[in-house]
XYZ file of C-alpha atoms in Angstrom:
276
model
C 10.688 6.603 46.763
C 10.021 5.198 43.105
C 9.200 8.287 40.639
C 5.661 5.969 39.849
C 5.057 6.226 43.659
C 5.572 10.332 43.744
C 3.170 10.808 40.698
C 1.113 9.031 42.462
C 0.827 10.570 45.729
C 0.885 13.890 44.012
C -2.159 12.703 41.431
C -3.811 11.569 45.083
C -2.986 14.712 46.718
C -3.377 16.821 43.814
C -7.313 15.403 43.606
C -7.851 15.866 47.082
C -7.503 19.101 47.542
C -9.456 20.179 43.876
C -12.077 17.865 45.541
C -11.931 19.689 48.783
C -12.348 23.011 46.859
C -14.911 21.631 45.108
C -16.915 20.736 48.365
C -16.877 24.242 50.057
C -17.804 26.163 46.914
C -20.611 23.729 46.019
C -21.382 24.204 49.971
C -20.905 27.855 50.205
C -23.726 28.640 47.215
C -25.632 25.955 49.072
C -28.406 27.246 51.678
C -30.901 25.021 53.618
C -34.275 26.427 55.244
C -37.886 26.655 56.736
C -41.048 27.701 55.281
C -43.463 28.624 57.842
C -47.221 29.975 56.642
C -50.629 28.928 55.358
C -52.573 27.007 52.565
C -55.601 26.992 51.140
C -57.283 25.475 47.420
C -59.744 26.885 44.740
C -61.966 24.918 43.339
C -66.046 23.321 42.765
C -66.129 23.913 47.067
C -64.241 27.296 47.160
C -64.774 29.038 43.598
C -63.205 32.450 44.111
C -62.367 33.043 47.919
C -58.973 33.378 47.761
C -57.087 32.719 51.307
C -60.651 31.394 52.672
C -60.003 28.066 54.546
C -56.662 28.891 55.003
C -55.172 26.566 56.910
C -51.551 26.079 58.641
C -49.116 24.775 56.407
C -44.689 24.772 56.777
C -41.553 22.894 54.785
C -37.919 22.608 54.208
C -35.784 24.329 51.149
C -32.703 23.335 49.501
C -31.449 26.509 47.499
C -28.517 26.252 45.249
C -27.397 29.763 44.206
C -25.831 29.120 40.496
C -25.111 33.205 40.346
C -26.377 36.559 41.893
C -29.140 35.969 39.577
C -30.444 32.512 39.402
C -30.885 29.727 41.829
C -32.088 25.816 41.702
C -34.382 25.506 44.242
C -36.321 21.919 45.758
C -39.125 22.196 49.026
C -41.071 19.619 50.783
C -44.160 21.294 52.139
C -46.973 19.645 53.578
C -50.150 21.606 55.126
C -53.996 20.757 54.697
C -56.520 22.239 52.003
C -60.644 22.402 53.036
C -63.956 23.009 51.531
C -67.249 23.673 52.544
C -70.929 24.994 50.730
C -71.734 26.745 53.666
C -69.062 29.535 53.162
C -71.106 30.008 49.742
C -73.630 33.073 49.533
C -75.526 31.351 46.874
C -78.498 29.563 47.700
C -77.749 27.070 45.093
C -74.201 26.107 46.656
C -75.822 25.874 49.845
C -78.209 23.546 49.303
C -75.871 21.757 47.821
C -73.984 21.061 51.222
C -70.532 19.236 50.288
C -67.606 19.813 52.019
C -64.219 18.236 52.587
C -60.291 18.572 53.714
C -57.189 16.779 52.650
C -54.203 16.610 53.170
C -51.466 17.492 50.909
C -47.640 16.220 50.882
C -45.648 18.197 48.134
C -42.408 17.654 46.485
C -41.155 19.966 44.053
C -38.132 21.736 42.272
C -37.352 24.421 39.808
C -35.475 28.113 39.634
C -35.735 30.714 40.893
C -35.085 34.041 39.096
C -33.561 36.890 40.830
C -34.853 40.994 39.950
C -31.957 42.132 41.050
C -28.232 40.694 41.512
C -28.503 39.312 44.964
C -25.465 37.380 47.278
C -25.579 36.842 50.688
C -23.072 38.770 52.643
C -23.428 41.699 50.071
C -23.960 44.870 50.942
C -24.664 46.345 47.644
C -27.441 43.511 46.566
C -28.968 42.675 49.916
C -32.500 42.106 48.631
C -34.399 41.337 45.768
C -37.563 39.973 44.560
C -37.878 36.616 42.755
C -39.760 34.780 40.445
C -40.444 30.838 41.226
C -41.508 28.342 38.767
C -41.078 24.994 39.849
C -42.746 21.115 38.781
C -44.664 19.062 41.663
C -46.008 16.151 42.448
C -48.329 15.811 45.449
C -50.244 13.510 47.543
C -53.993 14.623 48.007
C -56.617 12.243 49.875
C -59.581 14.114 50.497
C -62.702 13.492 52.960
C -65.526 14.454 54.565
C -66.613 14.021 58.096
C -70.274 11.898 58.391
C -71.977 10.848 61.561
C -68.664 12.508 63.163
C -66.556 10.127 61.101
C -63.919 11.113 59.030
C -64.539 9.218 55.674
C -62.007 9.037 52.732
C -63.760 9.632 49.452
C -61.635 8.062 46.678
C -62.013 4.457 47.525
C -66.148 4.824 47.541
C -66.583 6.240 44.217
C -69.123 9.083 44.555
C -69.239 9.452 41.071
C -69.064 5.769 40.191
C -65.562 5.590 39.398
C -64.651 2.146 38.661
C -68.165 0.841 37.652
C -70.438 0.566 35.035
C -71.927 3.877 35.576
C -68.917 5.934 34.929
C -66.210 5.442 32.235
C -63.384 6.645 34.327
C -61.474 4.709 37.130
C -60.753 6.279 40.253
C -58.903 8.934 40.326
C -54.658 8.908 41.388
C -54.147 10.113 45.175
C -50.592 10.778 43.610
C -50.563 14.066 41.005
C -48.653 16.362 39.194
C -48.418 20.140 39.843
C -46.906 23.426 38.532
C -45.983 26.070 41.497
C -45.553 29.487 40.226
C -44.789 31.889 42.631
C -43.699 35.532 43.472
C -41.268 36.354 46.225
C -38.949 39.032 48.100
C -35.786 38.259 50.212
C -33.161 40.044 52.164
C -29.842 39.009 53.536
C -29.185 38.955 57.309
C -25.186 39.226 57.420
C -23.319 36.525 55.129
C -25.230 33.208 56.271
C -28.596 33.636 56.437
C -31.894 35.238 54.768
C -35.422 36.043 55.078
C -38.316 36.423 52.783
C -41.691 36.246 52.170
C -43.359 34.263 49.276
C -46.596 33.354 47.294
C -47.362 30.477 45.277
C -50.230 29.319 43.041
C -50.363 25.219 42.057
C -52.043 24.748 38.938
C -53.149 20.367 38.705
C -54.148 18.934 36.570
C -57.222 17.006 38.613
C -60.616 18.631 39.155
C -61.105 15.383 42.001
C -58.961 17.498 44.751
C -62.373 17.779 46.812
C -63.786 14.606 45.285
C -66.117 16.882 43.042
C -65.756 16.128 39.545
C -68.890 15.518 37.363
C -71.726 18.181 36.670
C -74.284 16.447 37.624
C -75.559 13.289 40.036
C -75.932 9.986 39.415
C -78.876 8.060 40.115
C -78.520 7.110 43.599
C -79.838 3.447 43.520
C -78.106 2.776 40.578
C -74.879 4.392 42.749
C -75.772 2.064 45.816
C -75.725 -0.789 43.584
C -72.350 -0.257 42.364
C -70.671 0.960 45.188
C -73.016 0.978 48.364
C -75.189 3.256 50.011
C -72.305 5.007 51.756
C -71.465 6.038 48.371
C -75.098 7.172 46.906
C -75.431 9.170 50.544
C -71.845 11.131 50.158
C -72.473 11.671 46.505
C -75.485 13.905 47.150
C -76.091 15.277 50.369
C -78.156 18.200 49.169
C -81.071 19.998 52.091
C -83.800 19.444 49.793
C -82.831 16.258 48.499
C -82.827 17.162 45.123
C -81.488 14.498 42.380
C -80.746 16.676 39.681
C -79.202 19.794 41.118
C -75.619 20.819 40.061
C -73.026 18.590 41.463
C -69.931 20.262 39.960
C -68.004 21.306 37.008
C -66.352 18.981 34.938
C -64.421 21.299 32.815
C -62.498 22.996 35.235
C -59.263 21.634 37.756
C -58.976 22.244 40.745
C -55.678 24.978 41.715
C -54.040 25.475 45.829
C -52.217 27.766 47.135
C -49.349 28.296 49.357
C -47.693 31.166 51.241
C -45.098 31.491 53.859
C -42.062 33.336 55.465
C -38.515 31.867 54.580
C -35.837 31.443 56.827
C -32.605 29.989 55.214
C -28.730 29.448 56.128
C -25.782 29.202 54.202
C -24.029 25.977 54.525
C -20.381 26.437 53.653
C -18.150 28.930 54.183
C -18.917 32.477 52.830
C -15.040 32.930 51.904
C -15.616 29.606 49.635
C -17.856 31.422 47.007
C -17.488 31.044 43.794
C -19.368 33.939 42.660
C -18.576 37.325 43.672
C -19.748 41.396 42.978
């Protein structure tokens, strides 16, 4: 065999196995999982209740552990976030008789930063509690059910989006997010975890329940624009009242998620690259 052709095969082999080693370390700090809990949103429809209207919500994680003390960590969760007046005790909300749900498909990533050393398999730094800060962007769509219909608000304009009566445009279905959330962990054995967490989303939309603008519009003006579906949704208040308090424009709207974790190492545990 020529010398050129033994470099060769040795360069070949040589890159192969550094590739190889490559693969199960990147896999062993590697962990996939489930998030399995419950969502709810705070906002014009639900001004303080926190976990009120909680409903069902679940996802996958991708957690890459950089060292005991710091991970990269991307989710998909999706679950559904609702609002109603008649959970208000204030007259005032009440009459004012909006609700809605929507559904909401997130996408995020970020770190997460460990309290204490942790590595799976460890018996000395088995647990810990974490900080999560992460950036999002979501798909919202809210509605409201009328005459046992489901109807989606953003392409009717309530608040005369898109017309002459209101100097914005409709609002994006598609938005930007920042989770920041609190959560514990402990290792079951060298593959797997589990863990509770808690996360807050701060938008950067107040139009999350379709409620945006302080006060009404003129409803004939509104079914003019955009129809009388529109002028009806916009106000549905008992008494009918025109110039009641619609929302409150200088606030956004924030949801929340929480869930139990369940994750598994995908690579070897004898592959890490990182050890205590």
């Amino acid at each position: 065999m020529k010398l050129k052709n033994i470099i060769f095969f040795l360069f070949i082999t040589g890159c192969s196995l550094v590739s190889r080693s490559q693969f199960h370390t990147h896999m062993s700090r590697s962990e996939v999982g489930l998030l399995l809990g419950g969502m709810y949103y705070i906002g014009d429809l639900n001004r303080f209740g926190h976990f009120k209207g909680t409903q069902p919500a679940g996802g996958l994680l991708y957690r890459y552990n950089v060292n005991s003390r710091l991970a990269f960590r991307a989710n998909f969760i999706y679950g559904n976030v609702v609002g109603d007046d008649a959970w208000s005790k204030e007259t005032l909300l009440k009459n004012r008789n909006l609700s809605f749900k929507s559904e909401i498909f997130e996408l995020a990533a970020g770190v997460e930063f460990h309290y204490m050393p942790f590595q799976l398999g460890s018996s000395k730094y088995r647990g810990t509690a974490y900080l999560l800060v992460q950036i999002a962007g979501f798909k919202m769509n809210p509605a409201t059910m009328y005459n046992d219909e489901l109807i989606y608000l953003q392409p009717i304009g309530t608040e005369g989006q898109g017309t002459t009566l209101n100097s914005k445009g409709r609002y994006g279905l598609y938005q930007m997010s920042i989770p920041l959330g609190v959560g514990m962990k402990l290792a079951l054995g060298r593959k797997s975890s589990i863990g509770i967490e808690y996360g807050i989303r701060k938008t950067f939309t107040d139009y999350l329940d379709d409620v945006g603008a302080d006060t009404y519009l003129d409803p004939t003006l509104l079914a003019n624009e955009n129809g009388p579906l529109a002028a009806t949704l916009a106000n549905r208040s008992l008494d009918g009242n025109r110039y009641g308090k619609r929302g409150t424009a200088t606030t956004k709207d924030w949801y929340s998620f929480f869930a139990m974790t369940f994750t598994f190492r995908l690579g070897d545990p004898s592959k890490c690259a990182f050890k205590h």
